[in-house]
Amino acid sequence: DHGRYDGIQRVLFGSGLRFWLHKLLLLDSLSYLSHGQLSLSLNRMILVDVDDIFVGEKRTRLKKDDVLALLATQQRIQTMVPGFKFNLGFSGKYFHHGTSEENLGDDILLENVD
């Protein structure tokens, strides 16, 4: 409602706010109607936590190709989310407890720590 009759602009919702898009539209409506005074920042924080990266039975752990794919995915995400890094948790007790291929994967992971 542009407020042509009473001078009060309105945004009307014909449904509840359970649908995620309606929640976004409500926030956008508040920003629009308040001329930016009730705006929320579009900055969002994202974290992908991979826990116990070295823990696992033999033949189930990361190999070289898996680690390279993880690094490539991290780089691809960084094009959209600057500074993005996977958060890897580990238990050093299980380091190099896989097959020779999996132990190579452990080494490549550590070579790419920064």
mmCIF file with all atom_site columns, C-alpha atoms in Angstrom:
data_model
loop_
_atom_site.group_PDB
_atom_site.id
_atom_site.type_symbol
_atom_site.label_atom_id
_atom_site.label_alt_id
_atom_site.label_comp_id
_atom_site.label_asym_id
_atom_site.label_entity_id
_atom_site.label_seq_id
_atom_site.pdbx_PDB_ins_code
_atom_site.Cartn_x
_atom_site.Cartn_y
_atom_site.Cartn_z
_atom_site.occupancy
_atom_site.B_iso_or_equiv
_atom_site.pdbx_formal_charge
_atom_site.auth_seq_id
_atom_site.auth_comp_id
_atom_site.auth_asym_id
_atom_site.auth_atom_id
_atom_site.pdbx_PDB_model_num
ATOM 1   C CA . ASP A 1 1   ? 0.000  0.000   0.000  1.00 0.00 ? 1   ASP A CA 1
ATOM 2   C CA . HIS A 1 2   ? 1.616  3.259   -1.117 1.00 0.00 ? 2   HIS A CA 1
ATOM 3   C CA . GLY A 1 3   ? -0.381 5.280   1.404  1.00 0.00 ? 3   GLY A CA 1
ATOM 4   C CA . ARG A 1 4   ? -2.214 7.394   -1.183 1.00 0.00 ? 4   ARG A CA 1
ATOM 5   C CA . TYR A 1 5   ? -5.345 7.714   0.959  1.00 0.00 ? 5   TYR A CA 1
ATOM 6   C CA . ASP A 1 6   ? -3.956 8.181   4.469  1.00 0.00 ? 6   ASP A CA 1
ATOM 7   C CA . GLY A 1 7   ? -0.251 8.892   3.889  1.00 0.00 ? 7   GLY A CA 1
ATOM 8   C CA . ILE A 1 8   ? 0.876  5.704   5.656  1.00 0.00 ? 8   ILE A CA 1
ATOM 9   C CA . GLN A 1 9   ? 2.809  3.196   3.584  1.00 0.00 ? 9   GLN A CA 1
ATOM 10  C CA . ARG A 1 10  ? 2.203  -0.463  4.425  1.00 0.00 ? 10  ARG A CA 1
ATOM 11  C CA . VAL A 1 11  ? 3.401  -3.884  3.416  1.00 0.00 ? 11  VAL A CA 1
ATOM 12  C CA . LEU A 1 12  ? 0.710  -6.520  3.806  1.00 0.00 ? 12  LEU A CA 1
ATOM 13  C CA . PHE A 1 13  ? 1.342  -10.222 4.342  1.00 0.00 ? 13  PHE A CA 1
ATOM 14  C CA . GLY A 1 14  ? -1.472 -12.608 3.508  1.00 0.00 ? 14  GLY A CA 1
ATOM 15  C CA . SER A 1 15  ? 0.222  -15.489 5.254  1.00 0.00 ? 15  SER A CA 1
ATOM 16  C CA . GLY A 1 16  ? 2.279  -16.206 8.359  1.00 0.00 ? 16  GLY A CA 1
ATOM 17  C CA . LEU A 1 17  ? 6.035  -15.989 8.731  1.00 0.00 ? 17  LEU A CA 1
ATOM 18  C CA . ARG A 1 18  ? 6.751  -19.720 8.869  1.00 0.00 ? 18  ARG A CA 1
ATOM 19  C CA . PHE A 1 19  ? 7.960  -19.794 5.265  1.00 0.00 ? 19  PHE A CA 1
ATOM 20  C CA . TRP A 1 20  ? 11.606 -18.659 5.124  1.00 0.00 ? 20  TRP A CA 1
ATOM 21  C CA . LEU A 1 21  ? 11.074 -16.298 2.197  1.00 0.00 ? 21  LEU A CA 1
ATOM 22  C CA . HIS A 1 22  ? 8.345  -14.427 4.086  1.00 0.00 ? 22  HIS A CA 1
ATOM 23  C CA . LYS A 1 23  ? 10.822 -13.778 6.909  1.00 0.00 ? 23  LYS A CA 1
ATOM 24  C CA . LEU A 1 24  ? 13.283 -12.281 4.431  1.00 0.00 ? 24  LEU A CA 1
ATOM 25  C CA . LEU A 1 25  ? 10.545 -10.170 2.876  1.00 0.00 ? 25  LEU A CA 1
ATOM 26  C CA . LEU A 1 26  ? 9.541  -8.895  6.318  1.00 0.00 ? 26  LEU A CA 1
ATOM 27  C CA . LEU A 1 27  ? 13.118 -7.769  7.032  1.00 0.00 ? 27  LEU A CA 1
ATOM 28  C CA . ASP A 1 28  ? 13.343 -6.128  3.614  1.00 0.00 ? 28  ASP A CA 1
ATOM 29  C CA . SER A 1 29  ? 9.978  -4.431  4.194  1.00 0.00 ? 29  SER A CA 1
ATOM 30  C CA . LEU A 1 30  ? 11.148 -3.009  7.519  1.00 0.00 ? 30  LEU A CA 1
ATOM 31  C CA . SER A 1 31  ? 14.225 -1.598  5.827  1.00 0.00 ? 31  SER A CA 1
ATOM 32  C CA . TYR A 1 32  ? 12.171 -0.110  2.981  1.00 0.00 ? 32  TYR A CA 1
ATOM 33  C CA . LEU A 1 33  ? 9.479  1.435   5.167  1.00 0.00 ? 33  LEU A CA 1
ATOM 34  C CA . SER A 1 34  ? 12.015 2.889   7.627  1.00 0.00 ? 34  SER A CA 1
ATOM 35  C CA . HIS A 1 35  ? 14.140 4.312   4.804  1.00 0.00 ? 35  HIS A CA 1
ATOM 36  C CA . GLY A 1 36  ? 17.096 2.215   5.928  1.00 0.00 ? 36  GLY A CA 1
ATOM 37  C CA . GLN A 1 37  ? 16.867 3.009   9.653  1.00 0.00 ? 37  GLN A CA 1
ATOM 38  C CA . LEU A 1 38  ? 15.913 -0.597  10.490 1.00 0.00 ? 38  LEU A CA 1
ATOM 39  C CA . SER A 1 39  ? 18.275 -2.346  8.101  1.00 0.00 ? 39  SER A CA 1
ATOM 40  C CA . LEU A 1 40  ? 20.298 -5.426  8.880  1.00 0.00 ? 40  LEU A CA 1
ATOM 41  C CA . SER A 1 41  ? 23.764 -5.933  7.484  1.00 0.00 ? 41  SER A CA 1
ATOM 42  C CA . LEU A 1 42  ? 24.111 -8.438  4.678  1.00 0.00 ? 42  LEU A CA 1
ATOM 43  C CA . ASN A 1 43  ? 27.395 -9.667  6.154  1.00 0.00 ? 43  ASN A CA 1
ATOM 44  C CA . ARG A 1 44  ? 27.136 -13.298 7.150  1.00 0.00 ? 44  ARG A CA 1
ATOM 45  C CA . MET A 1 45  ? 29.650 -15.580 8.815  1.00 0.00 ? 45  MET A CA 1
ATOM 46  C CA . ILE A 1 46  ? 30.067 -19.150 7.647  1.00 0.00 ? 46  ILE A CA 1
ATOM 47  C CA . LEU A 1 47  ? 31.999 -22.017 9.216  1.00 0.00 ? 47  LEU A CA 1
ATOM 48  C CA . VAL A 1 48  ? 32.335 -25.572 7.985  1.00 0.00 ? 48  VAL A CA 1
ATOM 49  C CA . ASP A 1 49  ? 33.805 -27.702 10.764 1.00 0.00 ? 49  ASP A CA 1
ATOM 50  C CA . VAL A 1 50  ? 35.342 -31.065 9.855  1.00 0.00 ? 50  VAL A CA 1
ATOM 51  C CA . ASP A 1 51  ? 36.063 -32.769 13.165 1.00 0.00 ? 51  ASP A CA 1
ATOM 52  C CA . ASP A 1 52  ? 38.385 -35.710 13.850 1.00 0.00 ? 52  ASP A CA 1
ATOM 53  C CA . ILE A 1 53  ? 39.969 -35.550 10.404 1.00 0.00 ? 53  ILE A CA 1
ATOM 54  C CA . PHE A 1 54  ? 42.560 -38.248 11.237 1.00 0.00 ? 54  PHE A CA 1
ATOM 55  C CA . VAL A 1 55  ? 40.207 -40.560 13.132 1.00 0.00 ? 55  VAL A CA 1
ATOM 56  C CA . GLY A 1 56  ? 38.819 -43.490 11.202 1.00 0.00 ? 56  GLY A CA 1
ATOM 57  C CA . GLU A 1 57  ? 39.323 -47.108 10.351 1.00 0.00 ? 57  GLU A CA 1
ATOM 58  C CA . LYS A 1 58  ? 41.789 -48.059 7.659  1.00 0.00 ? 58  LYS A CA 1
ATOM 59  C CA . ARG A 1 59  ? 40.348 -47.746 4.152  1.00 0.00 ? 59  ARG A CA 1
ATOM 60  C CA . THR A 1 60  ? 37.836 -45.071 5.278  1.00 0.00 ? 60  THR A CA 1
ATOM 61  C CA . ARG A 1 61  ? 40.195 -42.121 5.678  1.00 0.00 ? 61  ARG A CA 1
ATOM 62  C CA . LEU A 1 62  ? 41.123 -39.305 3.305  1.00 0.00 ? 62  LEU A CA 1
ATOM 63  C CA . LYS A 1 63  ? 43.504 -40.108 0.473  1.00 0.00 ? 63  LYS A CA 1
ATOM 64  C CA . LYS A 1 64  ? 45.508 -37.724 -1.725 1.00 0.00 ? 64  LYS A CA 1
ATOM 65  C CA . ASP A 1 65  ? 42.658 -37.191 -4.212 1.00 0.00 ? 65  ASP A CA 1
ATOM 66  C CA . ASP A 1 66  ? 40.213 -36.506 -1.362 1.00 0.00 ? 66  ASP A CA 1
ATOM 67  C CA . VAL A 1 67  ? 42.517 -33.881 0.149  1.00 0.00 ? 67  VAL A CA 1
ATOM 68  C CA . LEU A 1 68  ? 43.069 -32.234 -3.243 1.00 0.00 ? 68  LEU A CA 1
ATOM 69  C CA . ALA A 1 69  ? 39.288 -32.141 -3.774 1.00 0.00 ? 69  ALA A CA 1
ATOM 70  C CA . LEU A 1 70  ? 38.875 -30.561 -0.318 1.00 0.00 ? 70  LEU A CA 1
ATOM 71  C CA . LEU A 1 71  ? 41.455 -27.893 -1.187 1.00 0.00 ? 71  LEU A CA 1
ATOM 72  C CA . ALA A 1 72  ? 39.841 -27.230 -4.586 1.00 0.00 ? 72  ALA A CA 1
ATOM 73  C CA . THR A 1 73  ? 36.436 -26.875 -2.926 1.00 0.00 ? 73  THR A CA 1
ATOM 74  C CA . GLN A 1 74  ? 37.893 -24.448 -0.390 1.00 0.00 ? 74  GLN A CA 1
ATOM 75  C CA . GLN A 1 75  ? 39.338 -22.339 -3.216 1.00 0.00 ? 75  GLN A CA 1
ATOM 76  C CA . ARG A 1 76  ? 36.034 -22.403 -5.107 1.00 0.00 ? 76  ARG A CA 1
ATOM 77  C CA . ILE A 1 77  ? 34.138 -21.237 -2.013 1.00 0.00 ? 77  ILE A CA 1
ATOM 78  C CA . GLN A 1 78  ? 36.744 -18.490 -1.457 1.00 0.00 ? 78  GLN A CA 1
ATOM 79  C CA . THR A 1 79  ? 35.708 -16.921 -4.775 1.00 0.00 ? 79  THR A CA 1
ATOM 80  C CA . MET A 1 80  ? 32.269 -16.329 -3.229 1.00 0.00 ? 80  MET A CA 1
ATOM 81  C CA . VAL A 1 81  ? 33.238 -16.003 0.450  1.00 0.00 ? 81  VAL A CA 1
ATOM 82  C CA . PRO A 1 82  ? 36.589 -14.194 0.753  1.00 0.00 ? 82  PRO A CA 1
ATOM 83  C CA . GLY A 1 83  ? 38.805 -15.643 3.466  1.00 0.00 ? 83  GLY A CA 1
ATOM 84  C CA . PHE A 1 84  ? 36.814 -18.884 3.757  1.00 0.00 ? 84  PHE A CA 1
ATOM 85  C CA . LYS A 1 85  ? 38.725 -21.812 5.254  1.00 0.00 ? 85  LYS A CA 1
ATOM 86  C CA . PHE A 1 86  ? 37.550 -25.238 6.349  1.00 0.00 ? 86  PHE A CA 1
ATOM 87  C CA . ASN A 1 87  ? 37.975 -25.659 10.099 1.00 0.00 ? 87  ASN A CA 1
ATOM 88  C CA . LEU A 1 88  ? 39.660 -29.032 10.616 1.00 0.00 ? 88  LEU A CA 1
ATOM 89  C CA . GLY A 1 89  ? 39.764 -30.622 14.053 1.00 0.00 ? 89  GLY A CA 1
ATOM 90  C CA . PHE A 1 90  ? 42.055 -33.548 14.684 1.00 0.00 ? 90  PHE A CA 1
ATOM 91  C CA . SER A 1 91  ? 43.431 -35.982 17.202 1.00 0.00 ? 91  SER A CA 1
ATOM 92  C CA . GLY A 1 92  ? 47.171 -36.403 16.718 1.00 0.00 ? 92  GLY A CA 1
ATOM 93  C CA . LYS A 1 93  ? 46.950 -39.875 18.248 1.00 0.00 ? 93  LYS A CA 1
ATOM 94  C CA . TYR A 1 94  ? 45.502 -41.207 14.998 1.00 0.00 ? 94  TYR A CA 1
ATOM 95  C CA . PHE A 1 95  ? 47.907 -39.428 12.633 1.00 0.00 ? 95  PHE A CA 1
ATOM 96  C CA . HIS A 1 96  ? 49.460 -41.922 10.170 1.00 0.00 ? 96  HIS A CA 1
ATOM 97  C CA . HIS A 1 97  ? 47.283 -44.819 11.345 1.00 0.00 ? 97  HIS A CA 1
ATOM 98  C CA . GLY A 1 98  ? 45.852 -45.534 7.893  1.00 0.00 ? 98  GLY A CA 1
ATOM 99  C CA . THR A 1 99  ? 47.052 -47.290 4.785  1.00 0.00 ? 99  THR A CA 1
ATOM 100 C CA . SER A 1 100 ? 50.055 -45.852 2.935  1.00 0.00 ? 100 SER A CA 1
ATOM 101 C CA . GLU A 1 101 ? 47.658 -43.954 0.614  1.00 0.00 ? 101 GLU A CA 1
ATOM 102 C CA . GLU A 1 102 ? 45.753 -42.554 3.585  1.00 0.00 ? 102 GLU A CA 1
ATOM 103 C CA . ASN A 1 103 ? 48.984 -41.587 5.366  1.00 0.00 ? 103 ASN A CA 1
ATOM 104 C CA . LEU A 1 104 ? 49.961 -39.660 2.218  1.00 0.00 ? 104 LEU A CA 1
ATOM 105 C CA . GLY A 1 105 ? 46.605 -37.863 2.525  1.00 0.00 ? 105 GLY A CA 1
ATOM 106 C CA . ASP A 1 106 ? 47.516 -36.962 6.125  1.00 0.00 ? 106 ASP A CA 1
ATOM 107 C CA . ASP A 1 107 ? 50.829 -35.525 4.919  1.00 0.00 ? 107 ASP A CA 1
ATOM 108 C CA . ILE A 1 108 ? 49.224 -33.456 2.153  1.00 0.00 ? 108 ILE A CA 1
ATOM 109 C CA . LEU A 1 109 ? 46.714 -32.037 4.647  1.00 0.00 ? 109 LEU A CA 1
ATOM 110 C CA . LEU A 1 110 ? 49.541 -30.866 6.892  1.00 0.00 ? 110 LEU A CA 1
ATOM 111 C CA . GLU A 1 111 ? 51.498 -29.441 3.944  1.00 0.00 ? 111 GLU A CA 1
ATOM 112 C CA . ASN A 1 112 ? 48.540 -27.163 3.188  1.00 0.00 ? 112 ASN A CA 1
ATOM 113 C CA . VAL A 1 113 ? 47.967 -25.764 6.675  1.00 0.00 ? 113 VAL A CA 1
ATOM 114 C CA . ASP A 1 114 ? 47.964 -21.988 6.942  1.00 0.00 ? 114 ASP A CA 1
#
